[in-house]
C-alpha positions as a printed Julia matrix, in Angstrom:
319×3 Matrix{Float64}:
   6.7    28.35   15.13
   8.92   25.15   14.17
   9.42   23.82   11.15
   7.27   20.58   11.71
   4.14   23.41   12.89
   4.83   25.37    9.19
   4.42   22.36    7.65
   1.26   21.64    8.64
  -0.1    25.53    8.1
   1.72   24.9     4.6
  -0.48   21.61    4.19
  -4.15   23.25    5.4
  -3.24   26.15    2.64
  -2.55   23.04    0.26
  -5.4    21.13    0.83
  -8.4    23.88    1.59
  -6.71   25.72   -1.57
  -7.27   28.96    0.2
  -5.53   30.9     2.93
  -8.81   31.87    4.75
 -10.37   28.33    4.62
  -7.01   27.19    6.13
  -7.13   29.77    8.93
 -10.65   28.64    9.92
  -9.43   24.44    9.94
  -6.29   26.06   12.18
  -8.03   28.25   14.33
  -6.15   31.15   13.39
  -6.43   34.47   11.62
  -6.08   34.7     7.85
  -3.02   37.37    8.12
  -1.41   34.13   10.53
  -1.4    31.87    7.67
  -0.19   34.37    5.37
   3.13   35.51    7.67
   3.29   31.74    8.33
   3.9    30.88    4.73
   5.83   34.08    3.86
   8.33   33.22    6.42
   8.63   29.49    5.11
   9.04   30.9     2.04
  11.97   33.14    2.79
  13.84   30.81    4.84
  13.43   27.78    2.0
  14.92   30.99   -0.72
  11.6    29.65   -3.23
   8.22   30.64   -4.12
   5.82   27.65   -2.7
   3.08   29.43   -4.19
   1.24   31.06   -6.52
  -1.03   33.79   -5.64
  -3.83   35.63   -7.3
  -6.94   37.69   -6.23
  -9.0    34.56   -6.78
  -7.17   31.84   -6.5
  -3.72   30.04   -4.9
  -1.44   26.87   -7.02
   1.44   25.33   -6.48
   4.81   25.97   -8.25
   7.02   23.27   -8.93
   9.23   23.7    -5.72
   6.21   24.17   -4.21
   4.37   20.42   -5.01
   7.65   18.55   -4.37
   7.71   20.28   -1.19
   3.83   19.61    0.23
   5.01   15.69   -1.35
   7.95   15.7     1.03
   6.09   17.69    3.99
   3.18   15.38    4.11
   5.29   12.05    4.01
   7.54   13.57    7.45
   4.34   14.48    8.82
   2.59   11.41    8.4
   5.86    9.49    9.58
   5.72   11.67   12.89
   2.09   10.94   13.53
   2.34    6.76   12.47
   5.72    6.71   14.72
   3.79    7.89   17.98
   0.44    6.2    17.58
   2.97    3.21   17.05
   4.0     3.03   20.57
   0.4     4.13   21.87
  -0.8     0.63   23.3
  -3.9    -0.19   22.1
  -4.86    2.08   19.58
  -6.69    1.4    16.42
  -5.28    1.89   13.21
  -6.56    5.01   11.33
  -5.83    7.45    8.87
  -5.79    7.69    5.11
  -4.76    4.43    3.31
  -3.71    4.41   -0.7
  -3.9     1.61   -2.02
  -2.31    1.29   -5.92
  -3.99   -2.18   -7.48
  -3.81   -3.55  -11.21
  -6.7    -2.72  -12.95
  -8.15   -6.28  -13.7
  -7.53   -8.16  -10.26
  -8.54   -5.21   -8.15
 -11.79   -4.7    -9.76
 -12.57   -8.3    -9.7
 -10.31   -9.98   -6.71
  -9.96   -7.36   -4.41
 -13.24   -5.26   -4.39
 -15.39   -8.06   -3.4
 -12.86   -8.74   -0.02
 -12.94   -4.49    1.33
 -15.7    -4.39    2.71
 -14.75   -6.88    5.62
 -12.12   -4.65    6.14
 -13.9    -1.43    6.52
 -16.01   -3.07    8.74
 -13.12   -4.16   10.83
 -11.09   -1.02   10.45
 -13.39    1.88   10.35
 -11.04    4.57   11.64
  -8.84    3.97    8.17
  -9.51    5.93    5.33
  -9.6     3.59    1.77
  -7.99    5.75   -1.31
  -8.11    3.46   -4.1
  -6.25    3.64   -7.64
  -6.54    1.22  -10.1
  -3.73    0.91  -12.77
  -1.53   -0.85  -14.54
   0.94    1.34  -14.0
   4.04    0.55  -11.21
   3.68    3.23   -8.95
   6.27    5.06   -6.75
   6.08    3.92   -3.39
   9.36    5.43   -2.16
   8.3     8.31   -4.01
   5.71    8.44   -1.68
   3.01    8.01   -4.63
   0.97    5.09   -2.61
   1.13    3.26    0.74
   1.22   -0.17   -0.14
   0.71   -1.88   -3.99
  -0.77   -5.16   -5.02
   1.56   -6.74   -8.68
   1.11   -9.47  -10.68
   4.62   -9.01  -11.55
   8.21   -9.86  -10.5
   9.88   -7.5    -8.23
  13.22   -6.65   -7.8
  13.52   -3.85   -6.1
  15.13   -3.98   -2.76
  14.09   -1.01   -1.33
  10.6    -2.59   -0.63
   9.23   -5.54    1.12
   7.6    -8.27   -0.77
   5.05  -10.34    0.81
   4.03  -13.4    -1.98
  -0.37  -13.58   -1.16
  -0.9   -16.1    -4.58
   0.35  -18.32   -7.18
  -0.47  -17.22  -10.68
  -1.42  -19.13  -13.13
  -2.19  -17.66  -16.97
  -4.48  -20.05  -19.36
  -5.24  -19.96  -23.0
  -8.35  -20.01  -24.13
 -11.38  -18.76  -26.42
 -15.26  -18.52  -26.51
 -17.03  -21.66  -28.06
 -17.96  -19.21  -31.28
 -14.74  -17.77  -32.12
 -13.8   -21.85  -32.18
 -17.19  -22.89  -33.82
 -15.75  -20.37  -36.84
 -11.75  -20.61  -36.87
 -11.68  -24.4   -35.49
  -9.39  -25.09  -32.3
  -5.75  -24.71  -32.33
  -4.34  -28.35  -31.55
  -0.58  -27.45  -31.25
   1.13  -24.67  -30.48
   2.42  -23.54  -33.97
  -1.31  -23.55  -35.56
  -1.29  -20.09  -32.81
   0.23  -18.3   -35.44
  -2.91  -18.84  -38.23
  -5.55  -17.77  -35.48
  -6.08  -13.99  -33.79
  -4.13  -13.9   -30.46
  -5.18  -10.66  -28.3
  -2.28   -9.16  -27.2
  -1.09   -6.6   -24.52
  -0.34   -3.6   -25.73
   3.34   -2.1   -25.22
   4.06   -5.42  -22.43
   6.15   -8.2   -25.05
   7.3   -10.19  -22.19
   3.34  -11.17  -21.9
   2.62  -11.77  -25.56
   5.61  -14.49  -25.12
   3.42  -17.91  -24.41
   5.27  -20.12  -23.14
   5.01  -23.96  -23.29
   6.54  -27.62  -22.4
   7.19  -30.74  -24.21
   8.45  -33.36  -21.33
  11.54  -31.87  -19.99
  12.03  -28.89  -23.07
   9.93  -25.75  -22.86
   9.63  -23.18  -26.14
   8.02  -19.86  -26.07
   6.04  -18.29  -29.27
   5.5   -14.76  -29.21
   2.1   -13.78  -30.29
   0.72  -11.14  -32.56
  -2.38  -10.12  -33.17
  -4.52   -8.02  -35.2
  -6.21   -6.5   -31.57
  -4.29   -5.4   -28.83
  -5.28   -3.77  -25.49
  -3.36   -2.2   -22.14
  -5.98   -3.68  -20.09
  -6.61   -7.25  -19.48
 -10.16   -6.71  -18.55
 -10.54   -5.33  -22.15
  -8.96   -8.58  -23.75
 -11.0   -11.09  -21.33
 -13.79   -9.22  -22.71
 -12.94   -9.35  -26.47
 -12.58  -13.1   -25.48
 -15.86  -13.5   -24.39
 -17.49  -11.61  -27.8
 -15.13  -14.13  -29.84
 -12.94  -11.4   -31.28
  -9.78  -14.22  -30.51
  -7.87  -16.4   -28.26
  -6.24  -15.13  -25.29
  -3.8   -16.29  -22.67
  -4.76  -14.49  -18.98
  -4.66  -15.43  -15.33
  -7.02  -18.2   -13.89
  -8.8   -15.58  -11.58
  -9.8   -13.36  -14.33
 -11.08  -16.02  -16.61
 -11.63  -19.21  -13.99
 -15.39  -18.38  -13.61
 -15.91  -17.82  -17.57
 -14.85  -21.29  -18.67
 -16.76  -22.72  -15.47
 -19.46  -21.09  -16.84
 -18.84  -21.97  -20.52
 -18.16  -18.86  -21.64
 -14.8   -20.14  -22.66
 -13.14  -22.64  -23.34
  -9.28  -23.68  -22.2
  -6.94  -24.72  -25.12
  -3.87  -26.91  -25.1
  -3.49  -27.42  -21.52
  -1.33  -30.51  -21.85
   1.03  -28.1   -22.92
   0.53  -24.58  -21.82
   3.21  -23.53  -19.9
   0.29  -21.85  -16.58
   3.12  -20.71  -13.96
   3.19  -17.22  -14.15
   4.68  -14.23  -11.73
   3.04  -14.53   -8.4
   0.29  -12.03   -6.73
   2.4    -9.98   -4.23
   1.83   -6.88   -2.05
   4.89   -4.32   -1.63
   5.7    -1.7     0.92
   8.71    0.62    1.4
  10.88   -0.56    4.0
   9.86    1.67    7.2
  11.5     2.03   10.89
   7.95    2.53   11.82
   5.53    0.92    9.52
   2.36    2.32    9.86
  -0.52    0.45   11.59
  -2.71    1.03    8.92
  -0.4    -0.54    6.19
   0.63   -3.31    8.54
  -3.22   -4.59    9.28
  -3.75   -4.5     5.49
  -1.35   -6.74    4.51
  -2.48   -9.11    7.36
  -6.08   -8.43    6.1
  -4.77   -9.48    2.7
  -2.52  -12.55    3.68
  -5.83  -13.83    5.65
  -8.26  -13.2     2.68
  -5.74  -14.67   -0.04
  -5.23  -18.16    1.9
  -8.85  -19.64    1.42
  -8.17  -18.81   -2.29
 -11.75  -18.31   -2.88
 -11.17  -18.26   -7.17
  -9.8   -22.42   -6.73
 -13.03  -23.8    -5.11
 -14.29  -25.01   -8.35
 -11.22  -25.14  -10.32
 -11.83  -26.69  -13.79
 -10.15  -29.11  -15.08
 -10.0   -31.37  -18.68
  -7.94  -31.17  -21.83
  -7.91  -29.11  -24.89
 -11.61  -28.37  -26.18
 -13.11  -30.39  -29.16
 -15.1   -29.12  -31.95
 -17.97  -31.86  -30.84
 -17.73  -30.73  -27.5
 -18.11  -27.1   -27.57
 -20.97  -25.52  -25.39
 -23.29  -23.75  -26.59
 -22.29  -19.87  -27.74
 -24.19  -17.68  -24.95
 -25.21  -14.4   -26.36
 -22.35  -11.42  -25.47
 -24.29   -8.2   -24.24
């Protein structure tokens, strides 16, 4: 047996978490596997893994080595059904997404695209986090953040624009901020352990300044701090998308626009530079690119100046 056919035995074992399972997906005896993985074993000079009566686990050696085995296998298999002329793109797709924008951007477009592309497996995560992709810890990422890293390809989907702003109440009590300086006498919800995005900036003509922000409530999610927003708990500074259909809906309200510096880090998706980029990854981003350029969260774009006490809406109860 080759070394790309112990792999894969190596991978069943992995995945079924049992050596007789694994026989059973392979077709083979039990006592196959077993001699299979002993031999790997002895020619790689490590234990893989761990056995017991009951049960199998991985050492150390032995998850960085089903890491590395699946990513050579799954190179193999996207390099020939690469050439194979009209085949449809399959297999198991991970997907790492921000935690805010997936749940609220991207959810609402994947089901086109399972309908189009039912062959190819969806494996979500949703985090803040910057992933791994050389690493092999995810396929293909959507940021809201600058990249810099060379090793992957960058393909810009979205501008980005952040606004400030507050629920009518939280204004109705602590009055609306008219310049930037009176910031620093209200509560400004902050991101947790990120300063670079509790630095608002601003412009005055040609000049811009920046005030860094802290507040007595911080959060490492922005879907947290939209929602403080909306219970009044303070004024926060997040992107358009998150918040556009809140203050279209009067939930909030957008303060000091004439001067509120909006241009933030575009919405990109990343992938590791590949000779053979896999049809899966390669119909997503096209899937995204198409889905991005209607721009669905601008159709009713608000616009207006800073809010006035007279003019605040309503407060809507916060459930």
């Amino acid at each position: 047996m080759d070394r790309q056919e112990a792999m894969a035995v190596f991978l069943a074992v992995v995945e079924e978490g049992d050596f007789s399972a694994a026989a059973r997906r392979l077709h083979m005896t039990p006592s196959a596997v077993s001699k299979i993985i002993g031999r790997l074993e002895a020619r790689l000079g490590v234990r893989l893994l761990q056995r017991s009566t009951r049960s199998i686990s991985l050492t150390s050696e032995g998850s960085a080595y089903a890491e590395s085995a699946r990513r050579i296998l799954g190179d193999i298999e996207d390099a020939e059904f690469a050439i194979q002329p009209g085949a449809e793109p399959r297999g198991r797709l991970r997907v790492s997404l921000p935690s805010a924008f997936g749940h609220r951007l991207i959810v609402p477009m994947l089901p086109d695209f399972i309908e189009r592309y039912p062959e190819i497996d969806l494996e979500l995560d949703f985090s803040d986090a910057i992933v791994d992709l050389m690493n092999g810890d995810a396929d293909v990422a959507i940021r809201v953040a600058a990249q810099s890293d060379s090793t992957l390809v960058t393909r810009r989907l979205a501008s980005n624009r952040r606004v400030i702003c507050a629920a009518p109440g939280y204004l109705e009590r602590h009055g609306v901020p008219k310049t930037p300086d009176e910031l620093q006498r209200h509560v400004c919800l902050a991101i947790t352990a990120h300063g670079r995005l509790n630095v608002w900036e601003f412009h005055d003509g040609s000049s811009r300044h920046a005030i860094r922000v802290r507040g007595s409530v911080e959060a490492n999610s922005t879907e947290a701090l939209r929602r403080l927003a909306l219970a009044g708990i303070g004024i926060v500074r997040l992107s358009e998308i998150l918040v556009g259909d809140d203050i279209r809906a009067g939930l909030l309200v957008p303060l000091l626009t004439d001067c509120n510096h909006a241009e933030a880090e575009p919405i990109t998706v990343v992938y590791p530079h590949r000779r053979f980029l896999p049809p899966r990854v390669r119909v997503f981003v096209d899937f995204l690119a198409e889905q991005f350029s209607r721009r669905p969260w601008q159709e009713a774009r608000f616009h207006g100046g800073s809010a006035e006490i007279g003019l605040l809406p309503e407060s809507p109860p916060i459930l």
